[in-house]
PDB file of C-alpha atoms in Angstrom:
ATOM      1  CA  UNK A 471       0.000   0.000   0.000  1.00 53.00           C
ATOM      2  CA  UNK A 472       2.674   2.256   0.867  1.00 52.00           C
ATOM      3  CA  UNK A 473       4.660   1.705  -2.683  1.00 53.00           C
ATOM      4  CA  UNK A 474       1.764   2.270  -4.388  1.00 61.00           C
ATOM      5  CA  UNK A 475       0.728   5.550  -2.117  1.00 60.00           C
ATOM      6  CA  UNK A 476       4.168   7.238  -3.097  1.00 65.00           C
ATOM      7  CA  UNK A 477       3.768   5.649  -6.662  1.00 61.00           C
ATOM      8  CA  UNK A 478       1.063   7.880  -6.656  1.00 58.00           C
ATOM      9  CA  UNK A 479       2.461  10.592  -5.115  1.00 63.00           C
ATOM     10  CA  UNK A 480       5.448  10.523  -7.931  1.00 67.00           C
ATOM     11  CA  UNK A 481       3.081  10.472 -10.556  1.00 63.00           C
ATOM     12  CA  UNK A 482       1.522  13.622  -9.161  1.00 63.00           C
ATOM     13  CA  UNK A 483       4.560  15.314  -9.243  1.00 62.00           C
ATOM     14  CA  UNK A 484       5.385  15.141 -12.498  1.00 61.00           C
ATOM     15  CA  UNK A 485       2.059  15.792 -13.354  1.00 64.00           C
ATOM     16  CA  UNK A 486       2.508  19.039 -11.817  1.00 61.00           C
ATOM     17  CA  UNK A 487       5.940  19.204 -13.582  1.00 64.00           C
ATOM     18  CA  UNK A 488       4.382  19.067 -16.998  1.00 66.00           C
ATOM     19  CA  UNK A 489       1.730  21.041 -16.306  1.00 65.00           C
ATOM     20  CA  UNK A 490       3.983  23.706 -15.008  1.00 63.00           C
ATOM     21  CA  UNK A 491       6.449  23.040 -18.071  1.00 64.00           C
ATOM     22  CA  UNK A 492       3.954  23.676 -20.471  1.00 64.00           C
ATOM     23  CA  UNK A 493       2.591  26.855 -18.655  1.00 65.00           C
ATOM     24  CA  UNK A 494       5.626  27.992 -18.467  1.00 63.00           C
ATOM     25  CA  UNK A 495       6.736  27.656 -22.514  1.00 65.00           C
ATOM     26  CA  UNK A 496       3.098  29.576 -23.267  1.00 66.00           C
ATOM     27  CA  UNK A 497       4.075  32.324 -20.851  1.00 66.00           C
ATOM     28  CA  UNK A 498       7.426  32.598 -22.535  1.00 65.00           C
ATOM     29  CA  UNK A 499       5.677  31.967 -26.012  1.00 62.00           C
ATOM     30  CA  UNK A 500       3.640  34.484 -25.070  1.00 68.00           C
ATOM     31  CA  UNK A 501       5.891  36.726 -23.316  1.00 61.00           C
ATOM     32  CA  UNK A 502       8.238  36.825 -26.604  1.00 59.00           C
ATOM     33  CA  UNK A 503       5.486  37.434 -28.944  1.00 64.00           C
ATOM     34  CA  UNK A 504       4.674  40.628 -27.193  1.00 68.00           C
ATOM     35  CA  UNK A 505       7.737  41.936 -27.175  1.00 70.00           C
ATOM     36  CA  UNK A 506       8.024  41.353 -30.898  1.00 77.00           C
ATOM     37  CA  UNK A 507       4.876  43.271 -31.071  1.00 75.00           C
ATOM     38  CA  UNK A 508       5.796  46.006 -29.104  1.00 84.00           C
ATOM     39  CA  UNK A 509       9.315  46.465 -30.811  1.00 88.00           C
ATOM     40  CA  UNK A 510       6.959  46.166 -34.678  1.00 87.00           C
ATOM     41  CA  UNK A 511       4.712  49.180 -33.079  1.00 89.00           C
ATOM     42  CA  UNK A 512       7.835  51.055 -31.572  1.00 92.00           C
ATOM     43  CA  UNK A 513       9.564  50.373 -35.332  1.00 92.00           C
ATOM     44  CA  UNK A 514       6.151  51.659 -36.801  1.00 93.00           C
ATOM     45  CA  UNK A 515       5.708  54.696 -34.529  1.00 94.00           C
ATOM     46  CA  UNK A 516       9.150  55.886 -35.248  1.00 94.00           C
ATOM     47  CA  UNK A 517       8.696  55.635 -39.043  1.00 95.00           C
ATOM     48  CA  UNK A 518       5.530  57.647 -39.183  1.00 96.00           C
ATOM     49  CA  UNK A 519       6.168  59.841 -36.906  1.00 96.00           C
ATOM     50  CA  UNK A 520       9.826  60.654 -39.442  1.00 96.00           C
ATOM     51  CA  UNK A 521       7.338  60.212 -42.318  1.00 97.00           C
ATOM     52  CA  UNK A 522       5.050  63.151 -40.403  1.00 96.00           C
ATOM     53  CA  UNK A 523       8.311  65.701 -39.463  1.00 97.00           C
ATOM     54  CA  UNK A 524       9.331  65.492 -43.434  1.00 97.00           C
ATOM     55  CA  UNK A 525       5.597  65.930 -44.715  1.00 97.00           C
ATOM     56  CA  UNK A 526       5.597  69.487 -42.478  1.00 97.00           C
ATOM     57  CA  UNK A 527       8.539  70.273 -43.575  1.00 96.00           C
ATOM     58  CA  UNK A 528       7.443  69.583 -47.593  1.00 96.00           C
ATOM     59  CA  UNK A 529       3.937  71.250 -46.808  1.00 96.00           C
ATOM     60  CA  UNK A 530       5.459  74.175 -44.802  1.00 96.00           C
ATOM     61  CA  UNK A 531       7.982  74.970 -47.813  1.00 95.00           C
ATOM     62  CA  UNK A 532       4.920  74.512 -50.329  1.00 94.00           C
ATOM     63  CA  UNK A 533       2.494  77.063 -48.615  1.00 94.00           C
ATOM     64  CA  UNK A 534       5.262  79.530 -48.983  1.00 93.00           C
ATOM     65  CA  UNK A 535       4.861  79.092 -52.670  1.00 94.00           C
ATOM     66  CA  UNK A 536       0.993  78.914 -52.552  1.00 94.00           C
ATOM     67  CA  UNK A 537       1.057  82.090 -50.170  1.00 94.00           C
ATOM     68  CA  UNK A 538       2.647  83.984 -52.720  1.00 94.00           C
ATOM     69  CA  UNK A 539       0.498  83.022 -55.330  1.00 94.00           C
ATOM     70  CA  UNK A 540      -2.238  84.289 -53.408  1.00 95.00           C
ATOM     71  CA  UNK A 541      -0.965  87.400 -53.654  1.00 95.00           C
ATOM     72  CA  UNK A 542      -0.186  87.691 -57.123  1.00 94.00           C
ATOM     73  CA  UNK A 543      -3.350  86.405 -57.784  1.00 95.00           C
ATOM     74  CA  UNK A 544      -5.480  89.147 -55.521  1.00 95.00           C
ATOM     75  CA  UNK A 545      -2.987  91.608 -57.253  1.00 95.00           C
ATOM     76  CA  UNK A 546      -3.806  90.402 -60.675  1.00 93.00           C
ATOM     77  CA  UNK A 547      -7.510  90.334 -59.788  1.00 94.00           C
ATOM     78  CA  UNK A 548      -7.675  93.668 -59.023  1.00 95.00           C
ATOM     79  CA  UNK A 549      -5.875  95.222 -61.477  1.00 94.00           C
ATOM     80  CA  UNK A 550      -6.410  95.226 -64.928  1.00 92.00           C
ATOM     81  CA  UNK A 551      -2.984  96.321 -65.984  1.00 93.00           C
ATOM     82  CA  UNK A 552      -1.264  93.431 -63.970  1.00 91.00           C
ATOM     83  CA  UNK A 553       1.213  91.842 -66.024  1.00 92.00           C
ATOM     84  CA  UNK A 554       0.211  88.053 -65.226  1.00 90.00           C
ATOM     85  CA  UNK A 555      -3.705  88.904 -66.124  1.00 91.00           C
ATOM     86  CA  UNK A 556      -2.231  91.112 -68.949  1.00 92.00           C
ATOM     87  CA  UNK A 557      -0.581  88.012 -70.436  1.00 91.00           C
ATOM     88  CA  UNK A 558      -3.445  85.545 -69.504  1.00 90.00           C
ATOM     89  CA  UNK A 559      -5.969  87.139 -71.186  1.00 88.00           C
ATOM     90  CA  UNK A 560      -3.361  87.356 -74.690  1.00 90.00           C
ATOM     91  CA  UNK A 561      -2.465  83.730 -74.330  1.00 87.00           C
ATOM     92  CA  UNK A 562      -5.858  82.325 -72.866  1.00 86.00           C
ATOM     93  CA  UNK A 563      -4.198  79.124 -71.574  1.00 83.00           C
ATOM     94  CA  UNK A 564      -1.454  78.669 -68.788  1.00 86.00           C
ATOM     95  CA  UNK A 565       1.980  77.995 -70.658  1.00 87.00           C
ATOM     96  CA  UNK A 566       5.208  78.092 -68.426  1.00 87.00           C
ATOM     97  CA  UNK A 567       5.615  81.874 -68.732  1.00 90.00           C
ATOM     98  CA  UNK A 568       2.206  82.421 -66.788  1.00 88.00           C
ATOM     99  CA  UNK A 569       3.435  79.956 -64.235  1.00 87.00           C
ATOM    100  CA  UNK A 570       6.641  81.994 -64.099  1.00 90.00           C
ATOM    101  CA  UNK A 571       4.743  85.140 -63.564  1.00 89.00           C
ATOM    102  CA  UNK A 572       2.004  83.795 -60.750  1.00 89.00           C
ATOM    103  CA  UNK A 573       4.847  81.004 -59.216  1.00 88.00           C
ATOM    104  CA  UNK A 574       7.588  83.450 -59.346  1.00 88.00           C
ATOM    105  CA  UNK A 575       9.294  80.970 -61.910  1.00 88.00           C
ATOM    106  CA  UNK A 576       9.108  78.173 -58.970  1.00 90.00           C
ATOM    107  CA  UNK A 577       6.775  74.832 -58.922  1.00 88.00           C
ATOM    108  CA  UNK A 578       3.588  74.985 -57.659  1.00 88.00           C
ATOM    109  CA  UNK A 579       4.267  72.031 -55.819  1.00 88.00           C
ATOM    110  CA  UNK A 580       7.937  70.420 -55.599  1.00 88.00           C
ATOM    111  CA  UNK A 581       7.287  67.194 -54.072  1.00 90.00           C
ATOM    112  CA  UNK A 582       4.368  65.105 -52.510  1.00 93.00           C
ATOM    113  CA  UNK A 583       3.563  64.447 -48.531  1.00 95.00           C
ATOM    114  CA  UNK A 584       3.799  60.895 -47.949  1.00 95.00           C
ATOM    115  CA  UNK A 585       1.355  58.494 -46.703  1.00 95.00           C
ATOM    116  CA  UNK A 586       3.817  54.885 -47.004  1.00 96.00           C
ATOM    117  CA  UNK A 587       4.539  54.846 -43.343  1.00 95.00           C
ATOM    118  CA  UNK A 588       0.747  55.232 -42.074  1.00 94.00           C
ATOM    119  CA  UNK A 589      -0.044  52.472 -44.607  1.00 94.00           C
ATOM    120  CA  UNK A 590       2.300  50.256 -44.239  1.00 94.00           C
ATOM    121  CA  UNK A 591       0.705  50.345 -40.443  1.00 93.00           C
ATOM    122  CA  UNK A 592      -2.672  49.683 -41.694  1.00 91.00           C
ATOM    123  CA  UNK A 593      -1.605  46.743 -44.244  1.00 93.00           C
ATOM    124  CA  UNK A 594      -0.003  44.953 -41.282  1.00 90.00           C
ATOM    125  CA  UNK A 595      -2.597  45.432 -38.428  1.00 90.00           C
ATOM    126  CA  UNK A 596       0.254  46.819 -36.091  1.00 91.00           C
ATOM    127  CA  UNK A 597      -1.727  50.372 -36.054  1.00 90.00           C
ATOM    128  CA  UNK A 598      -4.557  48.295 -33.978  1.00 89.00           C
ATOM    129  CA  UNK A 599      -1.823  48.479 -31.067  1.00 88.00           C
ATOM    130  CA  UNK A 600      -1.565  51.964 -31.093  1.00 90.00           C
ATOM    131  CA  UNK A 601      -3.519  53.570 -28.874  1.00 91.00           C
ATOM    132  CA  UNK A 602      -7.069  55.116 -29.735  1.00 90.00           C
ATOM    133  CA  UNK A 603      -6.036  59.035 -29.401  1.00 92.00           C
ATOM    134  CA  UNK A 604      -2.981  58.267 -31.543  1.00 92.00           C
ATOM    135  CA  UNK A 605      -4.768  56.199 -34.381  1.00 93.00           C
ATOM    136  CA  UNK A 606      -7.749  59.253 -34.408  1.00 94.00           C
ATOM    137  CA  UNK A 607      -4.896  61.997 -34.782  1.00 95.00           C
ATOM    138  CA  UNK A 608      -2.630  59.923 -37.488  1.00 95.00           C
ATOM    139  CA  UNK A 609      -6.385  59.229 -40.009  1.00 94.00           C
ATOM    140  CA  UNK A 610      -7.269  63.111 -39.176  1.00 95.00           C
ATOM    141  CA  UNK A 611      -3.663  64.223 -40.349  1.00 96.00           C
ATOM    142  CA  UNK A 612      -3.811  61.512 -43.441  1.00 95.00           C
ATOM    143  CA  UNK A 613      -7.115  62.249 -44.515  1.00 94.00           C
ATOM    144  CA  UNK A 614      -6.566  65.760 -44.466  1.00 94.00           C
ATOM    145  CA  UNK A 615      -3.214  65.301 -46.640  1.00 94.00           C
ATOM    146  CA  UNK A 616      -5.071  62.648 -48.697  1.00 93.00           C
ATOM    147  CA  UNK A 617      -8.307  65.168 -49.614  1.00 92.00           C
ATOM    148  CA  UNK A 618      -5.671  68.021 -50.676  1.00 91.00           C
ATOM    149  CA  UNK A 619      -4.096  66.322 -52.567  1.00 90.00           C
ATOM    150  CA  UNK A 620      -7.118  64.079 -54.080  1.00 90.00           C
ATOM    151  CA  UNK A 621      -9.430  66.456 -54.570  1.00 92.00           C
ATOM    152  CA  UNK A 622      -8.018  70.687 -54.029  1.00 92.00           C
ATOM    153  CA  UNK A 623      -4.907  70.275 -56.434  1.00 91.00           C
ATOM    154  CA  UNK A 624      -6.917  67.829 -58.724  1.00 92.00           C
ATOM    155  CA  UNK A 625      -9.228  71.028 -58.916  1.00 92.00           C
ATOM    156  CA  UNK A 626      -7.009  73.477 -59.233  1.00 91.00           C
ATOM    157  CA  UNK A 627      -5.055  70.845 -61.960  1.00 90.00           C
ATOM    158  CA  UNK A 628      -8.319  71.205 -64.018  1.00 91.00           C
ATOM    159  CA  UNK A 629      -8.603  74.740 -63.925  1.00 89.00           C
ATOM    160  CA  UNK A 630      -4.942  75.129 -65.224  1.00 87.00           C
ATOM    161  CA  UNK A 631      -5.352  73.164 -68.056  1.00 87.00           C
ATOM    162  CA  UNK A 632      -9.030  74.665 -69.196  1.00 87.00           C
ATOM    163  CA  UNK A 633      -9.211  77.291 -71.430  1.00 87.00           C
ATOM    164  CA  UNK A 634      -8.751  81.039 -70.110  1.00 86.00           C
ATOM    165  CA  UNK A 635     -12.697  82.108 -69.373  1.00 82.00           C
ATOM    166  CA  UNK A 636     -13.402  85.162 -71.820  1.00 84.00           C
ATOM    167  CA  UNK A 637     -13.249  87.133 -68.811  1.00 88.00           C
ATOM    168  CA  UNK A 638      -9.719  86.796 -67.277  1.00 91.00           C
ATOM    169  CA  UNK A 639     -10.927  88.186 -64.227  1.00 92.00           C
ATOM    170  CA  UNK A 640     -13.165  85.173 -63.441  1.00 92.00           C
ATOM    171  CA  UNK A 641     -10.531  82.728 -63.826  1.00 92.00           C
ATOM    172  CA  UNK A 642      -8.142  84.715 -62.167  1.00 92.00           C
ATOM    173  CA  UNK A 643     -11.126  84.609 -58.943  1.00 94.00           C
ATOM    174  CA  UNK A 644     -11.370  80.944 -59.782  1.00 93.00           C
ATOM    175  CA  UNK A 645      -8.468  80.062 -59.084  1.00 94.00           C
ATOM    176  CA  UNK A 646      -7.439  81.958 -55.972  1.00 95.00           C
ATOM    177  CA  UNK A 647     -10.573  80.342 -54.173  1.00 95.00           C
ATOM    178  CA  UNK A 648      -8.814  76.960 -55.044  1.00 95.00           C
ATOM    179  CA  UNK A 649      -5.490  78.162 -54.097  1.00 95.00           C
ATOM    180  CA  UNK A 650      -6.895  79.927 -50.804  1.00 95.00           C
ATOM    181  CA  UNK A 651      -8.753  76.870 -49.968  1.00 95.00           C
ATOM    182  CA  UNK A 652      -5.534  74.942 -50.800  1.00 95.00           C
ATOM    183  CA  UNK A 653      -3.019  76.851 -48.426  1.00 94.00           C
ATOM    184  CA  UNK A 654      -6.316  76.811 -45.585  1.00 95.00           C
ATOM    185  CA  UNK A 655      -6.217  73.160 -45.637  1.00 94.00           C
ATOM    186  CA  UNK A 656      -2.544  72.741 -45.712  1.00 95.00           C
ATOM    187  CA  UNK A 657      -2.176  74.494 -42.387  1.00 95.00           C
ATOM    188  CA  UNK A 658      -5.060  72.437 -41.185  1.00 95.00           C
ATOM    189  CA  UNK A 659      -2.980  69.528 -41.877  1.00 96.00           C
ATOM    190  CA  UNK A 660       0.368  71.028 -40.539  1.00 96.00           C
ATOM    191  CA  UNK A 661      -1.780  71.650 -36.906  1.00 96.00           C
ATOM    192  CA  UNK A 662      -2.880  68.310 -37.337  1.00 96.00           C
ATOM    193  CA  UNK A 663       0.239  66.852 -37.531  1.00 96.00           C
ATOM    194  CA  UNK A 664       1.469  68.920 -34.560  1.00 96.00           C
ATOM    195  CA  UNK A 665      -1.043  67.578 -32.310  1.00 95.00           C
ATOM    196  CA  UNK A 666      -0.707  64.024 -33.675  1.00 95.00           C
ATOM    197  CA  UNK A 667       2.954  64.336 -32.389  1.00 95.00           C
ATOM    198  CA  UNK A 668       1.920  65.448 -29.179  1.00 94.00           C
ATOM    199  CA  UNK A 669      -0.492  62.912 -28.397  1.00 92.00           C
ATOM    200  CA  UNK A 670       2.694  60.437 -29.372  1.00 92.00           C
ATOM    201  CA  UNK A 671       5.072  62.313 -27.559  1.00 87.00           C
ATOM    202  CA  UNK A 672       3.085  64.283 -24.744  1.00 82.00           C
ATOM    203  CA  UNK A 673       5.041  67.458 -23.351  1.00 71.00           C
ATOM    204  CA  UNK A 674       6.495  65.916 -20.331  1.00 62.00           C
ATOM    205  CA  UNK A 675       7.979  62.704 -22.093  1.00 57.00           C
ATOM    206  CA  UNK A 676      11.705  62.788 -22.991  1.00 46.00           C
ATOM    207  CA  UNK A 677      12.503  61.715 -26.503  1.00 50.00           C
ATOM    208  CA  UNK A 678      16.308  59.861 -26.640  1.00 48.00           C
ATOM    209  CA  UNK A 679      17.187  60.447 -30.534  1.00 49.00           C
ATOM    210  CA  UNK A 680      18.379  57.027 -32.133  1.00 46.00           C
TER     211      UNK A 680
END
């Protein structure tokens, strides 16, 4: 009776033994995967938030441009002699000389904001670690950059290429609305960006540089 008592007993021990082994290879299993996940979100995080500093720096330097053409534009619109609406109405089509005149002879928009980082993110799932105020300020700063560039410069696109209105002046005011609305929306998205950064990186956190 008493072999068969610490038979028992021995069997219940490594009972426990395996049952502890195999808790213990989940927990690491699980422990590991985890910290793969939060190093993919860190790794994500880090890339949109570079892709976010060089999109402000690309939309800053744009509105510049755009700034002055609103000014050349309100110029042009209110007088008749202005050389750019002088030289619209003779040609009656943009050619690179009118851009020279309204752009002062720069492009009207050098290079693109970037949206590979933020969907990269979503293509992977990793964004649905991020937390909720982070995700709602990153598709607020991306679908503000995304409409802009979608659907502002594809309007002011086709009012370039139509055929100067009979009355200058009216495509002259055309136009500025589209390039007012443009530069409006572009510092919408350059505040939106802002705050998405500080809901990443609140005021009192410390930011070690890599």
């Amino acid at each position: 009776m008493k072999i068969r008592l610490e038979g028992f007993k021995r069997l219940l021990v490594e009972s426990a033994l395996i049952v502890f082994s195999v808790l213990f290879a989940l927990f690491i299993n699980r422990y590991a995967e985890n910290q793969k996940t939060q190093q993919q979100k860190q790794v994500a995080i880090e890339r949109i938030v570079q892709e976010m500093k060089v999109n402000r720096e690309i939309i800053d330097s744009a509105m510049q441009i755009h700034r002055g053409a609103l000014t050349r534009l309100q110029e042009a619109a209110a007088n008749e002699t202005d050389s750019f609406r002088v030289y619209l109405g003779q040609r009656r089509y943009f050619d690179g000389k009118a851009f020279g005149l309204l752009l002062d002879e720069q492009s009207f928009y050098p290079k693109f904001p970037s949206n590979t980082s933020w969907q990269a993110a979503m293509a992977t799932g990793i964004v649905s670690e991020f937390d909720y105020e982070v995700v709602e300020n990153l598709a607020e700063v991306y679908n503000i950059q995304r409409f802009f560039i979608e659907e502002t410069l594809e309007s002011i696109t086709e009012i370039i290429y139509a055929p100067v209105d009979d009355d200058v002046k009216r495509t002259i005011n055309t136009l500025l609305l589209q390039v007012n609305e443009l530069a409006e929306q572009e510092r919408t998205t350059i505040a939106a960006i802002d705050e998405a950064m500080e809901a990443i990186y609140p005021p009192d956190t410390v930011v070690v540089e890599q």
